[in-house]
Short mmCIF file of C-alpha atoms in Angstrom, two decimals:
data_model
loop_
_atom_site.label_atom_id
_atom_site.label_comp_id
_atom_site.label_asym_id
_atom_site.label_seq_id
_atom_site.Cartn_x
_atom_site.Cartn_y
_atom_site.Cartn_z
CA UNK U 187 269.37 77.35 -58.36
CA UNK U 188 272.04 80.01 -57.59
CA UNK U 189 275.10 80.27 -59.06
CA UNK U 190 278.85 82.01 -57.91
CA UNK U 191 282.34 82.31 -59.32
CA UNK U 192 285.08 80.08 -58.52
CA UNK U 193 288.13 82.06 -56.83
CA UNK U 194 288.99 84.33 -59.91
CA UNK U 195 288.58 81.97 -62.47
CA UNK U 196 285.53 83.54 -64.54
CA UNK U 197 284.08 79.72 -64.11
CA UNK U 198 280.30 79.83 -63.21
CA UNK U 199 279.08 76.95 -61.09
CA UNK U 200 275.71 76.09 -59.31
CA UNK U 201 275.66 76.81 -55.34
CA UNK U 202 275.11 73.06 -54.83
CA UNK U 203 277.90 70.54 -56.28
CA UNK U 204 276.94 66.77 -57.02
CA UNK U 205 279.77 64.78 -55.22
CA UNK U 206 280.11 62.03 -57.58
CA UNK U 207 281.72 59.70 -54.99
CA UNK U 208 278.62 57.71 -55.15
CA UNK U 209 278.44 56.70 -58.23
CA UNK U 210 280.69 53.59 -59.60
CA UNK U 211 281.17 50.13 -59.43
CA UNK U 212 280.85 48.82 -55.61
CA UNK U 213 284.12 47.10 -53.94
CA UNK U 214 285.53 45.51 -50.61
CA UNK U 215 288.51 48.02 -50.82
CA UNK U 216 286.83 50.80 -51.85
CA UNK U 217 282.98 52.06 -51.21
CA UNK U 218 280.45 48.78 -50.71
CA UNK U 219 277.42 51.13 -51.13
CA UNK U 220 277.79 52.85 -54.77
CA UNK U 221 275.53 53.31 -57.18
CA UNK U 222 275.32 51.46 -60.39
CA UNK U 223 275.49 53.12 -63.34
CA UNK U 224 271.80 53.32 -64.02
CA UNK U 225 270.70 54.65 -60.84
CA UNK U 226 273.96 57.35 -61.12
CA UNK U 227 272.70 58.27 -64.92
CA UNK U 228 269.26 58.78 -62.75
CA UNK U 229 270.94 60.96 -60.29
CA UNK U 230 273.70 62.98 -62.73
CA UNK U 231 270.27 64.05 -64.34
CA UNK U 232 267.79 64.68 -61.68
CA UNK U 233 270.94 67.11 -60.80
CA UNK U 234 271.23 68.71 -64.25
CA UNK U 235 267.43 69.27 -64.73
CA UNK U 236 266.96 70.99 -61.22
CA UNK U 237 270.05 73.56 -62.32
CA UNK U 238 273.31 71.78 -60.87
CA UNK U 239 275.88 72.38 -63.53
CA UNK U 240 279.04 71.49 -61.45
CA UNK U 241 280.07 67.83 -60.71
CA UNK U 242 282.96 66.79 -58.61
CA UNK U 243 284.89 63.07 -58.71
CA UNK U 244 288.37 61.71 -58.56
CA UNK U 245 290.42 59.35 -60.70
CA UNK U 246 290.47 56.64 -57.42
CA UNK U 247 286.76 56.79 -56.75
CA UNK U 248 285.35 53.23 -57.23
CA UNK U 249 288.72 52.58 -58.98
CA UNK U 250 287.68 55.00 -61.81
CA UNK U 251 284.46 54.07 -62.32
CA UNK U 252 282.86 56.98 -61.23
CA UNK U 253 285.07 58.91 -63.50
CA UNK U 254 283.47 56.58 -66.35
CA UNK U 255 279.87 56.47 -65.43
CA UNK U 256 280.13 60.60 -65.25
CA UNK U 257 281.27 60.33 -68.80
CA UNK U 258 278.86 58.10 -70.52
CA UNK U 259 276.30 59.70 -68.47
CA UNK U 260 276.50 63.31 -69.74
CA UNK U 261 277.12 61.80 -73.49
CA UNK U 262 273.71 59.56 -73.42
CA UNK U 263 272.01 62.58 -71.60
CA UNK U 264 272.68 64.80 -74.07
CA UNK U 265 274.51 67.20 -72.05
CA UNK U 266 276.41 69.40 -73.59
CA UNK U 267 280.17 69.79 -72.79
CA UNK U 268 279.82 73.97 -72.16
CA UNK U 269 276.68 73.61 -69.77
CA UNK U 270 278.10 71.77 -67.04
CA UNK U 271 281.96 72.85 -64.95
CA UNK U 272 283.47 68.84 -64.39
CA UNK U 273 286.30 69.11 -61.58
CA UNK U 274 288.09 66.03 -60.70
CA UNK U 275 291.60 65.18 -58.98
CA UNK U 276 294.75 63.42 -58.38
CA UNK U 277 297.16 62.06 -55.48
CA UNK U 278 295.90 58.79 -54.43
CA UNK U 279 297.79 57.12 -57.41
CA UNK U 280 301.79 55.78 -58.24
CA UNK U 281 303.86 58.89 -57.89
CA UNK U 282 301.09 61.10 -56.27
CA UNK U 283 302.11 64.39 -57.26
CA UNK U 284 305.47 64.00 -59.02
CA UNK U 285 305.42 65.49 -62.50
CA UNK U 286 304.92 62.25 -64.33
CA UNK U 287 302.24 60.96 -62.16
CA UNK U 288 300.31 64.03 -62.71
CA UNK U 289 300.92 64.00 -66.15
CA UNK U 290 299.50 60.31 -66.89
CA UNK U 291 296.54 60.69 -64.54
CA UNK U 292 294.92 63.57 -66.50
CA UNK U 293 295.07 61.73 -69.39
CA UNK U 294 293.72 59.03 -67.78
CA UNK U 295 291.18 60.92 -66.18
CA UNK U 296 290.03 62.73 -69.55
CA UNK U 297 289.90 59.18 -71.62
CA UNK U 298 287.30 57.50 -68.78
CA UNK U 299 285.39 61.32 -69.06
CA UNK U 300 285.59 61.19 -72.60
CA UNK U 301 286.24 64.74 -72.60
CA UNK U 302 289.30 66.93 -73.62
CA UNK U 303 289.82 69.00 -70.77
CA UNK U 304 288.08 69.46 -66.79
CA UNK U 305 287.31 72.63 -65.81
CA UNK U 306 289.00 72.28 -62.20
CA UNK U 307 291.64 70.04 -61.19
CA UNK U 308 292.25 69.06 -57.61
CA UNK U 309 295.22 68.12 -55.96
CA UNK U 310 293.42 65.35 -53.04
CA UNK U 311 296.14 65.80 -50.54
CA UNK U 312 299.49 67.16 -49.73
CA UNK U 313 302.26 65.44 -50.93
CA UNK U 314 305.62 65.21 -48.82
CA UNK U 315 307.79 63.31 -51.41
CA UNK U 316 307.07 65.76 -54.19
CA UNK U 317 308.73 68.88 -53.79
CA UNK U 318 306.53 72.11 -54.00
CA UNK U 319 307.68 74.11 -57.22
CA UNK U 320 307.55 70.74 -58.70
CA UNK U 321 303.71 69.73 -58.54
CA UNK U 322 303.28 73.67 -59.15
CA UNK U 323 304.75 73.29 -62.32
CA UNK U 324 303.27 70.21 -63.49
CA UNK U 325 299.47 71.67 -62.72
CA UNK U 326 300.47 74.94 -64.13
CA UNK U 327 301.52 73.24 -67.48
CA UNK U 328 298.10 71.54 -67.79
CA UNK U 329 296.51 74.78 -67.82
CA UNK U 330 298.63 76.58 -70.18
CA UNK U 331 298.02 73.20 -72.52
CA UNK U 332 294.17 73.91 -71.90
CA UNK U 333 293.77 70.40 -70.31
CA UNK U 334 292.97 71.98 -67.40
CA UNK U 335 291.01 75.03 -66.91
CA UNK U 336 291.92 76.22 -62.86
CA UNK U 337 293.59 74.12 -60.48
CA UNK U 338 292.39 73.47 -56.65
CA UNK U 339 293.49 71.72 -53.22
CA UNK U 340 291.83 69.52 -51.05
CA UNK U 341 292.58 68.74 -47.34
CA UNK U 342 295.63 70.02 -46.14
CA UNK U 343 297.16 72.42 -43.00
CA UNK U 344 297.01 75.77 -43.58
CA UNK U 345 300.70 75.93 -43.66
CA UNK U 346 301.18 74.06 -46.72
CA UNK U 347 298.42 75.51 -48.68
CA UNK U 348 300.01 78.82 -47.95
CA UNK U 349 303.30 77.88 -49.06
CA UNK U 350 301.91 75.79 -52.70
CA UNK U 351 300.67 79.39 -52.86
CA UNK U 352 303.60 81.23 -52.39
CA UNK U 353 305.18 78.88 -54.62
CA UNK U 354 302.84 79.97 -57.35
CA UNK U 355 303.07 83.62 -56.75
CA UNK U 356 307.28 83.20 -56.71
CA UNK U 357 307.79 81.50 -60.01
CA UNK U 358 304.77 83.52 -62.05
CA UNK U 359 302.63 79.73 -61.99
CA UNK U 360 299.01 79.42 -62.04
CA UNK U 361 297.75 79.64 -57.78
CA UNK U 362 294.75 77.60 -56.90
CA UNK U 363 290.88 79.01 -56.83
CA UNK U 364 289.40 76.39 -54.81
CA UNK U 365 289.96 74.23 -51.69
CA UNK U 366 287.78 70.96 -50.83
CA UNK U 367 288.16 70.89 -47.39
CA UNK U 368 286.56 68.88 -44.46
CA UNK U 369 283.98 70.77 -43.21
CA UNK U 370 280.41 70.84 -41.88
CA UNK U 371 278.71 71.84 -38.27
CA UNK U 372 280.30 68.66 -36.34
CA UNK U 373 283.67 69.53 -37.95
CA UNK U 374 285.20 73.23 -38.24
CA UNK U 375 288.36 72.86 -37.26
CA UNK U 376 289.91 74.65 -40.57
CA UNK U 377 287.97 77.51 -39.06
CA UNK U 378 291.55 78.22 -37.07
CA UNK U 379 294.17 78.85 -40.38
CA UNK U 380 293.07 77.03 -43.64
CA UNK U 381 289.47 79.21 -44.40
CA UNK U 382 291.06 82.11 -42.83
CA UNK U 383 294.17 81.78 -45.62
CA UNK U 384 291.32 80.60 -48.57
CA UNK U 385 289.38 83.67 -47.61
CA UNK U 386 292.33 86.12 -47.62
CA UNK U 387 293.50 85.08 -50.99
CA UNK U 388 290.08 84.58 -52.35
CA UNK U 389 289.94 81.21 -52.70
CA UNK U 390 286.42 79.55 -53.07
CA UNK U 391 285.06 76.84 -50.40
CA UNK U 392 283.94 73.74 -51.83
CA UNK U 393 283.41 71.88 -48.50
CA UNK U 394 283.28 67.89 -49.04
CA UNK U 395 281.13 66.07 -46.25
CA UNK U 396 279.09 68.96 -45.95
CA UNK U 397 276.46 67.05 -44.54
CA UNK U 398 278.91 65.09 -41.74
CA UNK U 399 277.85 61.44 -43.68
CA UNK U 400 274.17 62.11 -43.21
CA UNK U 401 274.59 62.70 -39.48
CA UNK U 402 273.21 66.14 -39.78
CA UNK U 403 270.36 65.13 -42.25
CA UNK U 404 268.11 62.93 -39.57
CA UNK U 405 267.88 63.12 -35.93
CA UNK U 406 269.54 59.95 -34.96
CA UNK U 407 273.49 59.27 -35.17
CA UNK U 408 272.57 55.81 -37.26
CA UNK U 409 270.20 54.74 -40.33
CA UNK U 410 269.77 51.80 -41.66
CA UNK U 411 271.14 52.29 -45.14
CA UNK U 412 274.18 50.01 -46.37
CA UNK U 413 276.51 52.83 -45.94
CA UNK U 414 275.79 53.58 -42.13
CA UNK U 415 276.47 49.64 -41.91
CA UNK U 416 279.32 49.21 -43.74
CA UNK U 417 280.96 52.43 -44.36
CA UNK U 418 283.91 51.79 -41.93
CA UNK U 419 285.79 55.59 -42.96
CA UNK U 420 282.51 57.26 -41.84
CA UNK U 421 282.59 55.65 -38.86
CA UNK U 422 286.17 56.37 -38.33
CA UNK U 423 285.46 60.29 -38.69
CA UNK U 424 282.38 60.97 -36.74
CA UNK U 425 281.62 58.48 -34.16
CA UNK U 426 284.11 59.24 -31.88
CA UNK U 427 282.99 62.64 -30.57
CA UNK U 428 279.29 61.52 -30.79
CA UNK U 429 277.98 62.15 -27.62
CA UNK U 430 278.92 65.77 -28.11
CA UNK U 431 278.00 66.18 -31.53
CA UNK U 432 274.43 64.64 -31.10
CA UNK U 433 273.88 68.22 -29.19
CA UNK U 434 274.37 69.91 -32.45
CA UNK U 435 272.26 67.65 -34.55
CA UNK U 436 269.15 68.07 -32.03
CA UNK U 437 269.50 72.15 -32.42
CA UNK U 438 270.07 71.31 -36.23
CA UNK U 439 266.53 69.28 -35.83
CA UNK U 440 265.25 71.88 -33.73
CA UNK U 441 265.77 74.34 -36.06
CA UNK U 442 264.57 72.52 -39.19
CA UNK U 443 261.20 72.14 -37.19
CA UNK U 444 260.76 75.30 -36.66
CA UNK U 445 261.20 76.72 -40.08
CA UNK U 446 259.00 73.86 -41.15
CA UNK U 447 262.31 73.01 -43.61
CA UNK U 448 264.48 69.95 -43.79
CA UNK U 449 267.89 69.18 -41.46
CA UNK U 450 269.60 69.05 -44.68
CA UNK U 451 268.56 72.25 -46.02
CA UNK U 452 269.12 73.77 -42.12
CA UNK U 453 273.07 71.94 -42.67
CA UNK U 454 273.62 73.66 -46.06
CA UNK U 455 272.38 77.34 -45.39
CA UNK U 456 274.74 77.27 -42.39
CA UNK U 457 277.96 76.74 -44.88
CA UNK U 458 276.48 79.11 -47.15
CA UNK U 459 276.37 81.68 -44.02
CA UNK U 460 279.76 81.09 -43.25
CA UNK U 461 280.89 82.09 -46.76
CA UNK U 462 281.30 78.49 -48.54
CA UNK U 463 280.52 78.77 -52.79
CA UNK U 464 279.15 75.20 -52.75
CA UNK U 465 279.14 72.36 -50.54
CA UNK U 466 280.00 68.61 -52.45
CA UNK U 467 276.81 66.97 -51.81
CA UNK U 468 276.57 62.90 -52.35
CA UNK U 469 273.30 62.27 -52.50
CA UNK U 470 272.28 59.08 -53.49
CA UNK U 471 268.54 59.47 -54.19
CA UNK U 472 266.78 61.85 -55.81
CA UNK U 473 264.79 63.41 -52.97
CA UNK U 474 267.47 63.39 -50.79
CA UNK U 475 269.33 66.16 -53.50
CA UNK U 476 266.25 67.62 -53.43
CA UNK U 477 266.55 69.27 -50.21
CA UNK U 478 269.83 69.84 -51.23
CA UNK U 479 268.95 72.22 -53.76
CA UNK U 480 266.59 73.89 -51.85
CA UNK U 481 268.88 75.29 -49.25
CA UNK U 482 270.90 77.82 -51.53
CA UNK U 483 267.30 80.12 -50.79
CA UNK U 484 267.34 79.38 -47.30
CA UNK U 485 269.02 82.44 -45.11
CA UNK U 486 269.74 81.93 -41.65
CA UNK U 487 269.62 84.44 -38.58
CA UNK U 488 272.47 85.70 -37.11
CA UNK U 489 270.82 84.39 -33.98
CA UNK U 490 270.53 80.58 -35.66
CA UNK U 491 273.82 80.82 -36.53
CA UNK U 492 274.91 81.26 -33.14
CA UNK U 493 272.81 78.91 -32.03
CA UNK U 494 274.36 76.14 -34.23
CA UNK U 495 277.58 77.26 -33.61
CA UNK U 496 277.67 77.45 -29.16
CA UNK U 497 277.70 73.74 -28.51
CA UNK U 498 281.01 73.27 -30.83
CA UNK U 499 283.70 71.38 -28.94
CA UNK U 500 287.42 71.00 -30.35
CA UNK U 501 287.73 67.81 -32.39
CA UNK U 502 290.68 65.60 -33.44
CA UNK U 503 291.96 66.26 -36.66
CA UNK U 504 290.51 64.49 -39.91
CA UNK U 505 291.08 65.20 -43.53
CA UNK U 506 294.80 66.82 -43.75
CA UNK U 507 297.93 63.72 -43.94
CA UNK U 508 300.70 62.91 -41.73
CA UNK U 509 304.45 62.64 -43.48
CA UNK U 510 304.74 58.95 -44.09
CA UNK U 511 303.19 56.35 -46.24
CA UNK U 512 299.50 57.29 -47.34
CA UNK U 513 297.45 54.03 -48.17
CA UNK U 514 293.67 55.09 -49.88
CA UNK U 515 291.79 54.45 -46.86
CA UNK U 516 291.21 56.06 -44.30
CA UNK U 517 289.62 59.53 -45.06
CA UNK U 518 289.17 59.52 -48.86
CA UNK U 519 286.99 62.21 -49.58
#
């Protein structure tokens, strides 16, 4: 395993993140395909023992019961609190991110962890209702009360995450080190202002769906796990610009062949190439993160890169809100 520095935070985390979406209790309104808390125990540890140190979650993933099995996991595993960088978030809740919401979901969040404070805490979207300076505020209060130990964003325009930013920078508040974006080969459309701004201001790239859903991890658009079946927001994000994106996969496969390496690995060293810290990968077996690992010592051509990168068409955007009303689904990631 590798390891980088998040933004300017001094916090050292392993190239590959486990994206702890997968673990929880399974629901009709939520994720059908989670694991249980055995088989996540299984998987927070096959992660630990290969050198993954950084684990991502949220406080609405499987209703907070990924939040939970995190938790009891790390205590029964005998991992200790200083060998591993926790990062979890907060908007899809009452209030979003008005100062009391944010307020009573860290505690929240910290009681199901069992821990006293997360190294990184993410803001999930952009909140309209909320005014900026406000949420600013709120986050930069956490830190200064050592709950929190650097803040981050996740999807968003570039225009807003300039001007949270800004904010920050005006009033002397803590800025943010990290953005979890939406981004992978079949989707780069942040490639136009957000990862431009994140780069500029030195902001690390912790990509989620790095792996587009497992479309860029086999040669065919479908499997047939429960998730391919039933997970109707993965459908939602991908299967619309198939035809096209099925181009990208075969040159991904093509690839992959020829380096005698997996599609995943092939997936991952392309991020890495284009400057991302560490992809959130959801893996939900064991060998499946194992490829995953191995791609922070895979390097890429200049020429493979370009390769990956010509049959790219412009896609609708996912990830970033409209103003309105903001129910969980779709695009929870």
């Amino acid at each position: 395993m590798k390891y980088a520095e998040l933004g300017n935070t001094g916090i050292k985390v392993s190239r590959i993140c486990a994206g702890c979406m997968s673990y929880g209790v399974p629901s009709d309104d939520f994720l059908q395909w989670t694991l249980d808390y055995e088989k996540s125990r299984e998987m927070i540890k096959f992660a630990f023992d290969n050198g993954v140190t950084f684990f991502d979650t949220a406080n609405c993933y499987s209703h907070g019961t990924s939040e939970e099995f995190m938790g009891r996991a790390f205590k029964e595993l005998g991992i200790k609190r200083e060998d591993i960088v926790v990062a979890t978030k907060v908007y899809f809740n009452k209030g979003k991110l008005q100062p009391k919401a944010i307020a009573r979901e860290i505690e929240d969040s910290l009681k199901r962890l069992g821990m006293d404070y997360v190294d990184l805490y993410q803001i999930h979207r952009f909140d309209y209702s909320t005014p900026i300076e406000e949420t600013m505020v709120a986050l930069d209060k956490l830190v200064k009360e050592g709950k929190v130990r650097a803040i981050g964003a996740s999807a968003m325009y570039g225009y807003q995450f300039y001007n949270m930013q800004m904010a920050a920078e005006r009033n002397g508040l803590t800025p943010f080190s990290t953005m979890q974006n939406h981004y992978n080969l079949l989707y780069r459309e942040d490639e136009r202002e957000l990862i431009p701004i994140c780069k500029q201001m030195n902001v690390s790239l912790i990509p989620y769906s790095p792996l587009a859903s497992g479309h860029l991890t086999r040669p065919t658009w479908n499997s047939d796990s429960k998730r391919s079946e039933t997970d109707k927001t993965m459908k939602s994000k991908y299967d619309h610009a198939m035809e096209n994106d099925m181009k990208i996969v075969e040159r991904v496969a093509e690839i992959a062949s020829k380096r005698g390496v997996s599609m995943t690995e092939v997936s991952l060293a392309w991020l890495f190439a284009k400057g991302v810290t560490a992809p959130i990968v959801g893996a939900t077996k064991p060998h499946h993160f194992a490829d995953a690992i191995k791609s922070v010592d895979l390097i890429l051509s200049e020429a493979e890169v370009d390769y990956l990168d010509e049959p790219y068409v412009a896609h609708s955007v996912v990830g970033p809100l409209s103003a309105g009303p903001n129910p969980l689904p779709p695009f929870i990631r």
